Amino acid sequence: MSTPASSETSLFQPFPLGDITLANRIVMAPLTRSRADKGNVPGELVVEYYAQRASVGLIITEATQVSSTAQGYPSTPGLHTAEQVAGWKKVTEAVHAKGSKIFVQLWHTGRMSHTAYQPGEQAPVAPSAIAAKAKTFVAGQGMVDTSVPRALETSEIPGIVNDFRTASRNAIEAGFDGVEIHGAHGYLLDAFLRDGSNQRGDIYGGSIENRARFLLEVMAAVTAEIGAGKVGIRLSPVSPVNDSNESHPQPLFEYVVRELEKLHPVYIHVVEGHTGGPRDNAPFDYEALHKLYSGVWMVNNGYTKSMAQEAIDSGKGDLVAFGRDIISNPDLVRRLREDAPMNPLFSDTSLYGGQGPHGYTDYPALAD
Ligand code: 8OZ
């Protein structure tokens, strides 16, 4: 056990992550902000936004689509065209110049998408043809129901595994230190895990082993492609966001983590409770899950400085990801270190909306 004086600083001390060393244990959580330019290319404003926040040990970017069919929201960036790779390269250079590290979060939105985002206005793809009782935003229409998806053919799954593989290779080309696979929040890989959204009769449905197969195939492909030391994964065992339902989350996620232990990604990132909401919305034994993994454990959801400190000192987590606070406090690390007051939380209208700097890059840092 550390003394109070040393525990005061442990959050701010360097931490080794695979081949890299993070300047501190504070992580910028992945946050969708919908500011990409035409072609879903991150532009100069996105460069500035991440550079402003580059005092954290690690930045995890907003969710970034692995293909054009993976998109489900407006102006989210991709990592599947040469222009997108070039755009991200400017982001990684700016972040590295400030001494931080950066992983890109890779996703396929699955049934959370809408025909408006799909090539040829096709139905989005999902484990089963069951619509999520959830909404997405479509320009000109506002918040609308997600579309009824079509069930993927078994033969189509290797193609999507390959999209993740290719995007991870593109990530390295763009200068990222690694990738985080989005295995949370009801998007495609998480929807395969859960019995509320996966009612398939093939080798990707039914038993826990079958429902976890797709996510584990993606992890095997991506770790083989760029090295397990450059791959993390995010899971949200009991978060109900995006109509995520599972009857037995404890054995499901224990199986997933046991299998991940074999592939050994560089970290597992767990959203505890209801994302952005109560941490105790449903019973779940996170300690039992953590015990199954010998690698780096990242915790997230509603952490304050004292909670983060306690998590690290007690061994509950190695790294702590902060979401909401870092939107309105670009200098979050300094504010935490100095116990300085935080700026007011972001306003809802500028969270995803707007093209410009308002509510994005115009939050003031503390004066020197
Ligand atoms: C909020 C709005 C759109 C997407 C997630 C990527 O929940 C998201 C997301 C959050 O992981």
mmCIF file of C-alpha atoms and ligand atoms in Angstrom:
data_model
loop_
_atom_site.group_PDB
_atom_site.id
_atom_site.type_symbol
_atom_site.label_atom_id
_atom_site.label_comp_id
_atom_site.label_asym_id
_atom_site.label_seq_id
_atom_site.Cartn_x
_atom_site.Cartn_y
_atom_site.Cartn_z
ATOM 1 C CA MET A 1 0.000 0.000 0.000
ATOM 2 C CA SER A 2 1.322 3.464 -0.855
ATOM 3 C CA THR A 3 1.406 6.276 1.617
ATOM 4 C CA PRO A 4 -1.014 9.125 1.010
ATOM 5 C CA ALA A 5 1.864 11.309 -0.215
ATOM 6 C CA SER A 6 3.003 8.872 -2.945
ATOM 7 C CA SER A 7 -0.549 7.844 -3.865
ATOM 8 C CA GLU A 8 -1.176 11.542 -4.450
ATOM 9 C CA THR A 9 1.182 11.379 -7.388
ATOM 10 C CA SER A 10 0.824 7.820 -8.747
ATOM 11 C CA LEU A 11 -1.827 8.961 -11.235
ATOM 12 C CA PHE A 12 0.716 11.362 -12.682
ATOM 13 C CA GLN A 13 3.643 8.990 -13.008
ATOM 14 C CA PRO A 14 4.833 7.280 -16.205
ATOM 15 C CA PHE A 15 3.409 3.910 -17.119
ATOM 16 C CA PRO A 16 4.748 1.346 -19.635
ATOM 17 C CA LEU A 17 2.227 0.174 -22.234
ATOM 18 C CA GLY A 18 3.641 -2.422 -24.617
ATOM 19 C CA ASP A 19 6.541 -0.829 -26.458
ATOM 20 C CA ILE A 20 5.709 2.719 -25.368
ATOM 21 C CA THR A 21 5.743 4.641 -22.107
ATOM 22 C CA LEU A 22 2.835 6.863 -21.182
ATOM 23 C CA ALA A 23 3.667 10.127 -19.385
ATOM 24 C CA ASN A 24 0.918 9.451 -16.827
ATOM 25 C CA ARG A 25 -2.000 7.102 -16.189
ATOM 26 C CA ILE A 26 -4.695 9.474 -17.360
ATOM 27 C CA VAL A 27 -6.335 8.458 -20.634
ATOM 28 C CA MET A 28 -8.626 10.452 -22.894
ATOM 29 C CA ALA A 29 -11.618 8.167 -23.468
ATOM 30 C CA PRO A 30 -12.931 7.705 -27.010
ATOM 31 C CA LEU A 31 -15.545 10.400 -27.692
ATOM 32 C CA THR A 32 -17.630 10.781 -30.841
ATOM 33 C CA ARG A 33 -17.653 14.454 -31.875
ATOM 34 C CA SER A 34 -18.747 14.313 -35.546
ATOM 35 C CA ARG A 35 -16.336 16.946 -36.836
ATOM 36 C CA ALA A 36 -14.717 15.133 -39.776
ATOM 37 C CA ASP A 37 -14.567 16.933 -43.108
ATOM 38 C CA LYS A 38 -15.842 15.779 -46.498
ATOM 39 C CA GLY A 39 -14.986 12.145 -47.170
ATOM 40 C CA ASN A 40 -14.961 11.545 -43.387
ATOM 41 C CA VAL A 41 -11.415 12.905 -43.315
ATOM 42 C CA PRO A 42 -10.147 14.446 -40.061
ATOM 43 C CA GLY A 43 -9.062 18.013 -40.860
ATOM 44 C CA GLU A 44 -7.169 20.868 -39.192
ATOM 45 C CA LEU A 45 -9.819 21.403 -36.497
ATOM 46 C CA VAL A 46 -9.541 17.770 -35.425
ATOM 47 C CA VAL A 47 -5.743 18.142 -35.306
ATOM 48 C CA GLU A 48 -6.111 21.137 -32.999
ATOM 49 C CA TYR A 49 -8.674 19.377 -30.763
ATOM 50 C CA TYR A 50 -6.431 16.386 -30.078
ATOM 51 C CA ALA A 51 -3.256 18.500 -29.786
ATOM 52 C CA GLN A 52 -4.984 20.611 -27.105
ATOM 53 C CA ARG A 53 -5.584 17.451 -25.056
ATOM 54 C CA ALA A 54 -2.136 15.903 -25.523
ATOM 55 C CA SER A 55 -1.029 16.184 -21.899
ATOM 56 C CA VAL A 56 -2.798 12.911 -21.058
ATOM 57 C CA GLY A 57 -0.690 9.751 -21.066
ATOM 58 C CA LEU A 58 -2.791 8.260 -23.868
ATOM 59 C CA ILE A 59 -5.429 9.602 -26.237
ATOM 60 C CA ILE A 60 -7.957 7.134 -27.605
ATOM 61 C CA THR A 61 -9.591 8.750 -30.606
ATOM 62 C CA GLU A 62 -13.276 8.906 -31.336
ATOM 63 C CA ALA A 63 -14.706 5.775 -32.956
ATOM 64 C CA THR A 64 -13.461 5.526 -36.539
ATOM 65 C CA GLN A 65 -15.088 3.365 -39.189
ATOM 66 C CA VAL A 66 -13.207 0.476 -40.778
ATOM 67 C CA SER A 67 -15.242 0.641 -44.020
ATOM 68 C CA SER A 68 -17.995 2.680 -45.639
ATOM 69 C CA THR A 69 -20.673 0.220 -44.441
ATOM 70 C CA ALA A 70 -19.410 0.584 -40.856
ATOM 71 C CA GLN A 71 -20.646 4.182 -40.517
ATOM 72 C CA GLY A 72 -23.743 5.030 -38.482
ATOM 73 C CA TYR A 73 -23.521 8.724 -37.616
ATOM 74 C CA PRO A 74 -22.743 11.950 -39.489
ATOM 75 C CA SER A 75 -19.181 13.208 -39.976
ATOM 76 C CA THR A 76 -17.482 10.387 -38.073
ATOM 77 C CA PRO A 77 -13.983 9.774 -39.389
ATOM 78 C CA GLY A 78 -12.852 6.676 -41.254
ATOM 79 C CA LEU A 79 -9.552 4.882 -41.711
ATOM 80 C CA HIS A 80 -10.159 3.096 -44.994
ATOM 81 C CA THR A 81 -9.181 5.666 -47.657
ATOM 82 C CA ALA A 82 -5.813 7.254 -48.490
ATOM 83 C CA GLU A 83 -7.224 10.725 -47.667
ATOM 84 C CA GLN A 84 -8.335 9.555 -44.216
ATOM 85 C CA VAL A 85 -4.903 8.044 -43.526
ATOM 86 C CA ALA A 86 -3.280 11.352 -44.561
ATOM 87 C CA GLY A 87 -5.674 13.335 -42.337
ATOM 88 C CA TRP A 88 -4.966 11.137 -39.313
ATOM 89 C CA LYS A 89 -1.227 11.408 -39.942
ATOM 90 C CA LYS A 90 -1.416 15.124 -39.153
ATOM 91 C CA VAL A 91 -3.258 14.305 -35.916
ATOM 92 C CA THR A 92 -0.704 11.720 -34.756
ATOM 93 C CA GLU A 93 2.200 14.049 -35.617
ATOM 94 C CA ALA A 94 0.689 16.904 -33.615
ATOM 95 C CA VAL A 95 -0.021 14.656 -30.609
ATOM 96 C CA HIS A 96 3.456 13.104 -30.666
ATOM 97 C CA ALA A 97 5.059 16.546 -30.940
ATOM 98 C CA LYS A 98 3.445 17.330 -27.591
ATOM 99 C CA GLY A 99 4.784 14.160 -25.970
ATOM 100 C CA SER A 100 1.553 12.155 -25.807
ATOM 101 C CA LYS A 101 0.584 8.823 -27.374
ATOM 102 C CA ILE A 102 -2.472 8.002 -29.438
ATOM 103 C CA PHE A 103 -4.533 4.905 -30.292
ATOM 104 C CA VAL A 104 -7.380 4.986 -32.792
ATOM 105 C CA GLN A 105 -10.661 3.359 -31.825
ATOM 106 C CA LEU A 106 -11.931 1.180 -34.685
ATOM 107 C CA TRP A 107 -15.601 0.360 -35.051
ATOM 108 C CA HIS A 108 -18.361 -1.034 -37.172
ATOM 109 C CA THR A 109 -21.699 0.382 -36.023
ATOM 110 C CA GLY A 110 -23.747 -2.644 -37.167
ATOM 111 C CA ARG A 111 -27.447 -2.282 -36.393
ATOM 112 C CA MET A 112 -26.915 1.199 -34.926
ATOM 113 C CA SER A 113 -26.588 2.491 -38.477
ATOM 114 C CA HIS A 114 -29.238 3.807 -40.842
ATOM 115 C CA THR A 115 -29.901 3.273 -44.539
ATOM 116 C CA ALA A 116 -28.921 6.945 -45.042
ATOM 117 C CA TYR A 117 -25.296 6.017 -44.267
ATOM 118 C CA GLN A 118 -25.131 2.812 -46.259
ATOM 119 C CA PRO A 119 -23.808 2.588 -49.830
ATOM 120 C CA GLY A 120 -26.860 2.376 -52.087
ATOM 121 C CA GLU A 121 -29.140 2.994 -49.065
ATOM 122 C CA GLN A 122 -29.003 -0.713 -48.237
ATOM 123 C CA ALA A 123 -30.046 -2.053 -44.842
ATOM 124 C CA PRO A 124 -27.240 -1.970 -42.261
ATOM 125 C CA VAL A 125 -25.793 -5.319 -41.210
ATOM 126 C CA ALA A 126 -26.193 -7.076 -37.865
ATOM 127 C CA PRO A 127 -26.081 -10.528 -36.264
ATOM 128 C CA SER A 128 -29.861 -10.881 -36.701
ATOM 129 C CA ALA A 129 -32.600 -8.841 -38.384
ATOM 130 C CA ILE A 130 -33.657 -7.232 -35.112
ATOM 131 C CA ALA A 131 -33.785 -3.432 -34.984
ATOM 132 C CA ALA A 132 -32.225 -1.673 -31.997
ATOM 133 C CA LYS A 133 -34.761 0.372 -30.060
ATOM 134 C CA ALA A 134 -32.448 3.338 -30.405
ATOM 135 C CA LYS A 135 -31.965 6.488 -32.428
ATOM 136 C CA THR A 136 -29.281 7.926 -34.645
ATOM 137 C CA PHE A 137 -28.937 11.332 -36.267
ATOM 138 C CA VAL A 138 -29.534 11.863 -39.978
ATOM 139 C CA ALA A 139 -28.905 15.274 -41.559
ATOM 140 C CA GLY A 140 -32.156 16.927 -42.562
ATOM 141 C CA GLN A 141 -34.212 14.495 -40.470
ATOM 142 C CA GLY A 142 -32.811 14.951 -36.943
ATOM 143 C CA MET A 143 -32.928 12.034 -34.499
ATOM 144 C CA VAL A 144 -34.502 9.028 -36.203
ATOM 145 C CA ASP A 145 -34.948 5.346 -35.416
ATOM 146 C CA THR A 146 -32.091 3.124 -36.502
ATOM 147 C CA SER A 147 -33.002 1.063 -39.577
ATOM 148 C CA VAL A 148 -34.104 -2.570 -39.492
ATOM 149 C CA PRO A 149 -30.855 -4.419 -40.239
ATOM 150 C CA ARG A 150 -30.300 -7.542 -42.280
ATOM 151 C CA ALA A 151 -28.536 -10.560 -40.777
ATOM 152 C CA LEU A 152 -25.013 -11.056 -42.104
ATOM 153 C CA GLU A 153 -24.451 -14.230 -44.091
ATOM 154 C CA THR A 154 -21.864 -16.484 -42.437
ATOM 155 C CA SER A 155 -19.732 -16.096 -45.559
ATOM 156 C CA GLU A 156 -19.625 -12.289 -45.161
ATOM 157 C CA ILE A 157 -17.975 -12.331 -41.744
ATOM 158 C CA PRO A 158 -14.368 -12.927 -42.902
ATOM 159 C CA GLY A 159 -14.668 -9.794 -45.075
ATOM 160 C CA ILE A 160 -15.487 -7.653 -42.043
ATOM 161 C CA VAL A 161 -12.680 -9.278 -40.021
ATOM 162 C CA ASN A 162 -10.451 -8.266 -42.901
ATOM 163 C CA ASP A 163 -11.748 -4.667 -42.824
ATOM 164 C CA PHE A 164 -10.582 -4.439 -39.203
ATOM 165 C CA ARG A 165 -7.234 -5.959 -40.193
ATOM 166 C CA THR A 166 -6.727 -3.475 -43.027
ATOM 167 C CA ALA A 167 -7.784 -0.511 -40.890
ATOM 168 C CA SER A 168 -5.253 -1.539 -38.228
ATOM 169 C CA ARG A 169 -2.520 -1.617 -40.841
ATOM 170 C CA ASN A 170 -3.667 1.828 -42.020
ATOM 171 C CA ALA A 171 -3.484 3.005 -38.402
ATOM 172 C CA ILE A 172 0.191 2.154 -38.208
ATOM 173 C CA GLU A 173 0.774 3.866 -41.547
ATOM 174 C CA ALA A 174 -0.959 6.967 -40.140
ATOM 175 C CA GLY A 175 1.443 7.005 -37.188
ATOM 176 C CA PHE A 176 -0.833 5.697 -34.439
ATOM 177 C CA ASP A 177 0.799 3.947 -31.490
ATOM 178 C CA GLY A 178 -1.934 1.328 -31.625
ATOM 179 C CA VAL A 179 -5.633 0.637 -32.065
ATOM 180 C CA GLU A 180 -8.533 0.021 -29.700
ATOM 181 C CA ILE A 181 -11.164 -2.369 -31.020
ATOM 182 C CA HIS A 182 -14.647 -1.110 -30.126
ATOM 183 C CA GLY A 183 -16.254 -4.140 -28.533
ATOM 184 C CA ALA A 184 -18.816 -2.144 -26.551
ATOM 185 C CA HIS A 185 -22.105 -0.219 -26.657
ATOM 186 C CA GLY A 186 -24.190 -2.430 -28.910
ATOM 187 C CA TYR A 187 -22.154 -1.851 -32.051
ATOM 188 C CA LEU A 188 -21.467 -4.771 -34.370
ATOM 189 C CA LEU A 189 -19.011 -6.826 -32.300
ATOM 190 C CA ASP A 190 -20.910 -6.273 -29.031
ATOM 191 C CA ALA A 191 -24.230 -7.034 -30.738
ATOM 192 C CA PHE A 192 -22.817 -10.429 -31.731
ATOM 193 C CA LEU A 193 -21.858 -11.109 -28.101
ATOM 194 C CA ARG A 194 -25.324 -10.547 -26.659
ATOM 195 C CA ASP A 195 -28.371 -12.795 -26.739
ATOM 196 C CA GLY A 196 -30.689 -9.784 -27.035
ATOM 197 C CA SER A 197 -29.330 -8.974 -30.500
ATOM 198 C CA ASN A 198 -27.813 -12.287 -31.647
ATOM 199 C CA GLN A 199 -30.279 -15.042 -32.443
ATOM 200 C CA ARG A 200 -28.233 -16.749 -35.134
ATOM 201 C CA GLY A 201 -28.247 -20.483 -35.761
ATOM 202 C CA ASP A 202 -24.726 -20.723 -37.245
ATOM 203 C CA ILE A 203 -21.284 -20.882 -35.608
ATOM 204 C CA TYR A 204 -21.598 -17.182 -34.674
ATOM 205 C CA GLY A 205 -24.769 -17.612 -32.593
ATOM 206 C CA GLY A 206 -26.204 -19.656 -29.736
ATOM 207 C CA SER A 207 -23.556 -20.613 -27.171
ATOM 208 C CA ILE A 208 -21.285 -18.045 -25.516
ATOM 209 C CA GLU A 209 -18.357 -19.521 -27.467
ATOM 210 C CA ASN A 210 -20.207 -18.966 -30.731
ATOM 211 C CA ARG A 211 -21.389 -15.446 -29.915
ATOM 212 C CA ALA A 212 -17.845 -14.425 -28.931
ATOM 213 C CA ARG A 213 -16.310 -15.915 -32.081
ATOM 214 C CA PHE A 214 -16.537 -12.802 -34.302
ATOM 215 C CA LEU A 215 -14.985 -10.454 -31.739
ATOM 216 C CA LEU A 216 -12.203 -12.946 -31.032
ATOM 217 C CA GLU A 217 -11.559 -13.465 -34.754
ATOM 218 C CA VAL A 218 -11.186 -9.701 -35.147
ATOM 219 C CA MET A 219 -8.795 -9.579 -32.187
ATOM 220 C CA ALA A 220 -6.769 -12.498 -33.572
ATOM 221 C CA ALA A 221 -6.545 -10.861 -37.007
ATOM 222 C CA VAL A 222 -5.587 -7.414 -35.718
ATOM 223 C CA THR A 223 -3.036 -8.673 -33.175
ATOM 224 C CA ALA A 224 -1.468 -10.849 -35.897
ATOM 225 C CA GLU A 225 -1.364 -7.862 -38.251
ATOM 226 C CA ILE A 226 0.227 -5.191 -36.040
ATOM 227 C CA GLY A 227 1.290 -7.057 -32.884
ATOM 228 C CA ALA A 228 -0.665 -7.646 -29.662
ATOM 229 C CA GLY A 229 1.409 -4.918 -27.977
ATOM 230 C CA LYS A 230 -0.375 -2.355 -30.152
ATOM 231 C CA VAL A 231 -3.965 -3.551 -29.718
ATOM 232 C CA GLY A 232 -6.446 -2.760 -26.948
ATOM 233 C CA ILE A 233 -10.155 -3.512 -26.647
ATOM 234 C CA ARG A 234 -13.114 -1.783 -25.000
ATOM 235 C CA LEU A 235 -15.964 -3.732 -23.416
ATOM 236 C CA SER A 236 -19.117 -2.540 -21.608
ATOM 237 C CA PRO A 237 -20.478 -5.634 -19.824
ATOM 238 C CA VAL A 238 -23.706 -4.178 -18.416
ATOM 239 C CA SER A 239 -24.168 -0.879 -20.211
ATOM 240 C CA PRO A 240 -27.690 -0.782 -21.661
ATOM 241 C CA VAL A 241 -26.835 1.923 -24.194
ATOM 242 C CA ASN A 242 -28.035 1.391 -27.739
ATOM 243 C CA ASP A 243 -30.540 -1.256 -26.626
ATOM 244 C CA SER A 244 -27.830 -3.683 -25.503
ATOM 245 C CA ASN A 245 -29.304 -6.709 -23.764
ATOM 246 C CA GLU A 246 -27.728 -9.838 -22.373
ATOM 247 C CA SER A 247 -29.281 -12.359 -19.968
ATOM 248 C CA HIS A 248 -26.001 -13.591 -18.436
ATOM 249 C CA PRO A 249 -23.268 -10.951 -18.730
ATOM 250 C CA GLN A 250 -20.966 -12.408 -16.058
ATOM 251 C CA PRO A 251 -20.221 -15.782 -17.723
ATOM 252 C CA LEU A 252 -20.236 -14.147 -21.179
ATOM 253 C CA PHE A 253 -17.597 -11.550 -20.346
ATOM 254 C CA GLU A 254 -15.578 -13.983 -18.232
ATOM 255 C CA TYR A 255 -15.340 -16.238 -21.282
ATOM 256 C CA VAL A 256 -14.332 -13.289 -23.493
ATOM 257 C CA VAL A 257 -11.612 -12.151 -21.076
ATOM 258 C CA ARG A 258 -10.303 -15.699 -20.610
ATOM 259 C CA GLU A 259 -9.906 -15.965 -24.380
ATOM 260 C CA LEU A 260 -8.375 -12.489 -24.569
ATOM 261 C CA GLU A 261 -5.800 -13.593 -22.010
ATOM 262 C CA LYS A 262 -4.540 -16.016 -24.692
ATOM 263 C CA LEU A 263 -4.315 -13.321 -27.390
ATOM 264 C CA HIS A 264 -3.005 -10.867 -24.829
ATOM 265 C CA PRO A 265 -3.875 -7.431 -26.215
ATOM 266 C CA VAL A 266 -1.956 -4.581 -24.604
ATOM 267 C CA TYR A 267 -4.960 -3.514 -22.520
ATOM 268 C CA ILE A 268 -8.583 -4.261 -21.755
ATOM 269 C CA HIS A 269 -10.716 -1.163 -21.251
ATOM 270 C CA VAL A 270 -13.889 -1.704 -19.248
ATOM 271 C CA VAL A 271 -16.830 0.696 -19.021
ATOM 272 C CA GLU A 272 -18.222 0.035 -15.551
ATOM 273 C CA GLY A 273 -22.002 0.358 -15.307
ATOM 274 C CA HIS A 274 -24.180 2.466 -17.593
ATOM 275 C CA THR A 275 -21.987 4.532 -19.925
ATOM 276 C CA GLY A 276 -22.181 8.175 -18.861
ATOM 277 C CA GLY A 277 -24.706 7.178 -16.182
ATOM 278 C CA PRO A 278 -24.968 5.223 -12.936
ATOM 279 C CA ARG A 279 -22.078 2.885 -12.148
ATOM 280 C CA ASP A 280 -24.353 0.505 -10.227
ATOM 281 C CA ASN A 281 -27.186 0.020 -12.725
ATOM 282 C CA ALA A 282 -26.783 -3.772 -12.750
ATOM 283 C CA PRO A 283 -24.859 -6.294 -10.658
ATOM 284 C CA PHE A 284 -21.497 -7.263 -12.106
ATOM 285 C CA ASP A 285 -18.311 -8.525 -10.512
ATOM 286 C CA TYR A 286 -15.563 -6.501 -12.218
ATOM 287 C CA GLU A 287 -12.957 -7.830 -9.825
ATOM 288 C CA ALA A 288 -13.670 -11.401 -10.933
ATOM 289 C CA LEU A 289 -13.257 -10.253 -14.555
ATOM 290 C CA HIS A 290 -10.009 -8.437 -13.820
ATOM 291 C CA LYS A 291 -8.574 -11.519 -12.079
ATOM 292 C CA LEU A 292 -8.785 -13.415 -15.376
ATOM 293 C CA TYR A 293 -6.444 -10.981 -17.118
ATOM 294 C CA SER A 294 -2.735 -10.575 -16.437
ATOM 295 C CA GLY A 295 -2.257 -7.554 -18.716
ATOM 296 C CA VAL A 296 -3.058 -3.857 -18.367
ATOM 297 C CA TRP A 297 -6.561 -3.037 -17.096
ATOM 298 C CA MET A 298 -8.131 0.313 -17.966
ATOM 299 C CA VAL A 299 -11.207 1.502 -16.068
ATOM 300 C CA ASN A 300 -13.767 4.096 -17.096
ATOM 301 C CA ASN A 301 -17.081 5.765 -16.287
ATOM 302 C CA GLY A 302 -17.618 8.674 -13.967
ATOM 303 C CA TYR A 303 -14.173 8.579 -12.333
ATOM 304 C CA THR A 304 -13.111 11.535 -10.199
ATOM 305 C CA LYS A 305 -9.514 12.182 -9.190
ATOM 306 C CA SER A 306 -9.976 10.456 -5.830
ATOM 307 C CA MET A 307 -11.706 7.456 -7.406
ATOM 308 C CA ALA A 308 -8.921 7.201 -9.984
ATOM 309 C CA GLN A 309 -6.255 7.408 -7.310
ATOM 310 C CA GLU A 310 -8.019 4.775 -5.237
ATOM 311 C CA ALA A 311 -8.409 2.462 -8.244
ATOM 312 C CA ILE A 312 -4.690 2.621 -8.975
ATOM 313 C CA ASP A 313 -3.554 2.308 -5.363
ATOM 314 C CA SER A 314 -5.819 -0.674 -4.713
ATOM 315 C CA GLY A 315 -4.787 -2.395 -7.964
ATOM 316 C CA LYS A 316 -8.347 -2.216 -9.312
ATOM 317 C CA GLY A 317 -7.029 -0.594 -12.473
ATOM 318 C CA ASP A 318 -3.758 0.467 -14.084
ATOM 319 C CA LEU A 319 -5.061 3.287 -16.279
ATOM 320 C CA VAL A 320 -8.146 5.493 -15.924
ATOM 321 C CA ALA A 321 -10.039 6.892 -18.919
ATOM 322 C CA PHE A 322 -11.844 10.229 -18.542
ATOM 323 C CA GLY A 323 -14.589 11.172 -20.995
ATOM 324 C CA ARG A 324 -16.887 14.078 -20.197
ATOM 325 C CA ASP A 325 -14.379 16.149 -18.217
ATOM 326 C CA ILE A 326 -11.831 16.207 -21.013
ATOM 327 C CA ILE A 327 -14.314 17.613 -23.504
ATOM 328 C CA SER A 328 -14.553 20.933 -21.654
ATOM 329 C CA ASN A 329 -11.105 20.808 -19.988
ATOM 330 C CA PRO A 330 -8.362 20.415 -22.591
ATOM 331 C CA ASP A 331 -5.811 20.724 -19.754
ATOM 332 C CA LEU A 332 -7.503 18.065 -17.623
ATOM 333 C CA VAL A 333 -4.216 16.595 -16.367
ATOM 334 C CA ARG A 334 -3.055 19.929 -14.963
ATOM 335 C CA ARG A 335 -6.434 20.619 -13.369
ATOM 336 C CA LEU A 336 -6.436 17.209 -11.709
ATOM 337 C CA ARG A 337 -2.856 17.626 -10.516
ATOM 338 C CA GLU A 338 -3.474 21.102 -9.100
ATOM 339 C CA ASP A 339 -7.000 20.392 -7.875
ATOM 340 C CA ALA A 340 -8.071 23.346 -9.992
ATOM 341 C CA PRO A 341 -11.760 23.932 -10.739
ATOM 342 C CA MET A 342 -13.155 22.382 -13.925
ATOM 343 C CA ASN A 343 -14.876 24.335 -16.689
ATOM 344 C CA PRO A 344 -18.638 23.732 -16.853
ATOM 345 C CA LEU A 345 -19.573 20.527 -18.709
ATOM 346 C CA PHE A 346 -20.051 20.713 -22.466
ATOM 347 C CA SER A 347 -23.385 21.838 -23.853
ATOM 348 C CA ASP A 348 -25.464 19.173 -25.555
ATOM 349 C CA THR A 349 -25.931 21.139 -28.734
ATOM 350 C CA SER A 350 -22.233 21.407 -29.487
ATOM 351 C CA LEU A 351 -21.394 17.839 -28.482
ATOM 352 C CA TYR A 352 -22.001 16.308 -31.908
ATOM 353 C CA GLY A 353 -23.454 19.263 -33.767
ATOM 354 C CA GLY A 354 -21.837 22.133 -35.572
ATOM 355 C CA GLN A 355 -18.959 22.193 -37.957
ATOM 356 C CA GLY A 356 -16.773 24.766 -36.299
ATOM 357 C CA PRO A 357 -14.717 25.304 -33.163
ATOM 358 C CA HIS A 358 -17.640 26.203 -30.875
ATOM 359 C CA GLY A 359 -17.889 23.648 -28.063
ATOM 360 C CA TYR A 360 -14.961 21.779 -29.596
ATOM 361 C CA THR A 361 -11.686 23.662 -29.521
ATOM 362 C CA ASP A 362 -12.799 26.834 -27.689
ATOM 363 C CA TYR A 363 -12.759 25.613 -24.052
ATOM 364 C CA PRO A 364 -10.203 27.687 -22.149
ATOM 365 C CA ALA A 365 -7.118 26.181 -20.541
ATOM 366 C CA LEU A 366 -5.837 27.566 -17.232
ATOM 367 C CA ALA A 367 -3.595 30.614 -17.575
ATOM 368 C CA ASP A 368 0.151 29.997 -17.117
HETATM 369 C C1 8OZ B 1 -22.368 8.798 -28.670
HETATM 370 C C2 8OZ B 1 -22.843 9.137 -29.918
HETATM 371 C C3 8OZ B 1 -22.415 8.448 -31.016
HETATM 372 C C4 8OZ B 1 -21.527 7.405 -30.867
HETATM 373 C C5 8OZ B 1 -20.141 5.016 -28.332
HETATM 374 C C6 8OZ B 1 -19.106 5.771 -30.342
HETATM 375 O O1 8OZ B 1 -21.135 4.990 -27.600
HETATM 376 C C7 8OZ B 1 -20.069 5.945 -29.461
HETATM 377 C C8 8OZ B 1 -21.034 7.060 -29.606
HETATM 378 C C9 8OZ B 1 -21.476 7.763 -28.514
HETATM 379 O O2 8OZ B 1 -19.195 4.231 -28.125
#
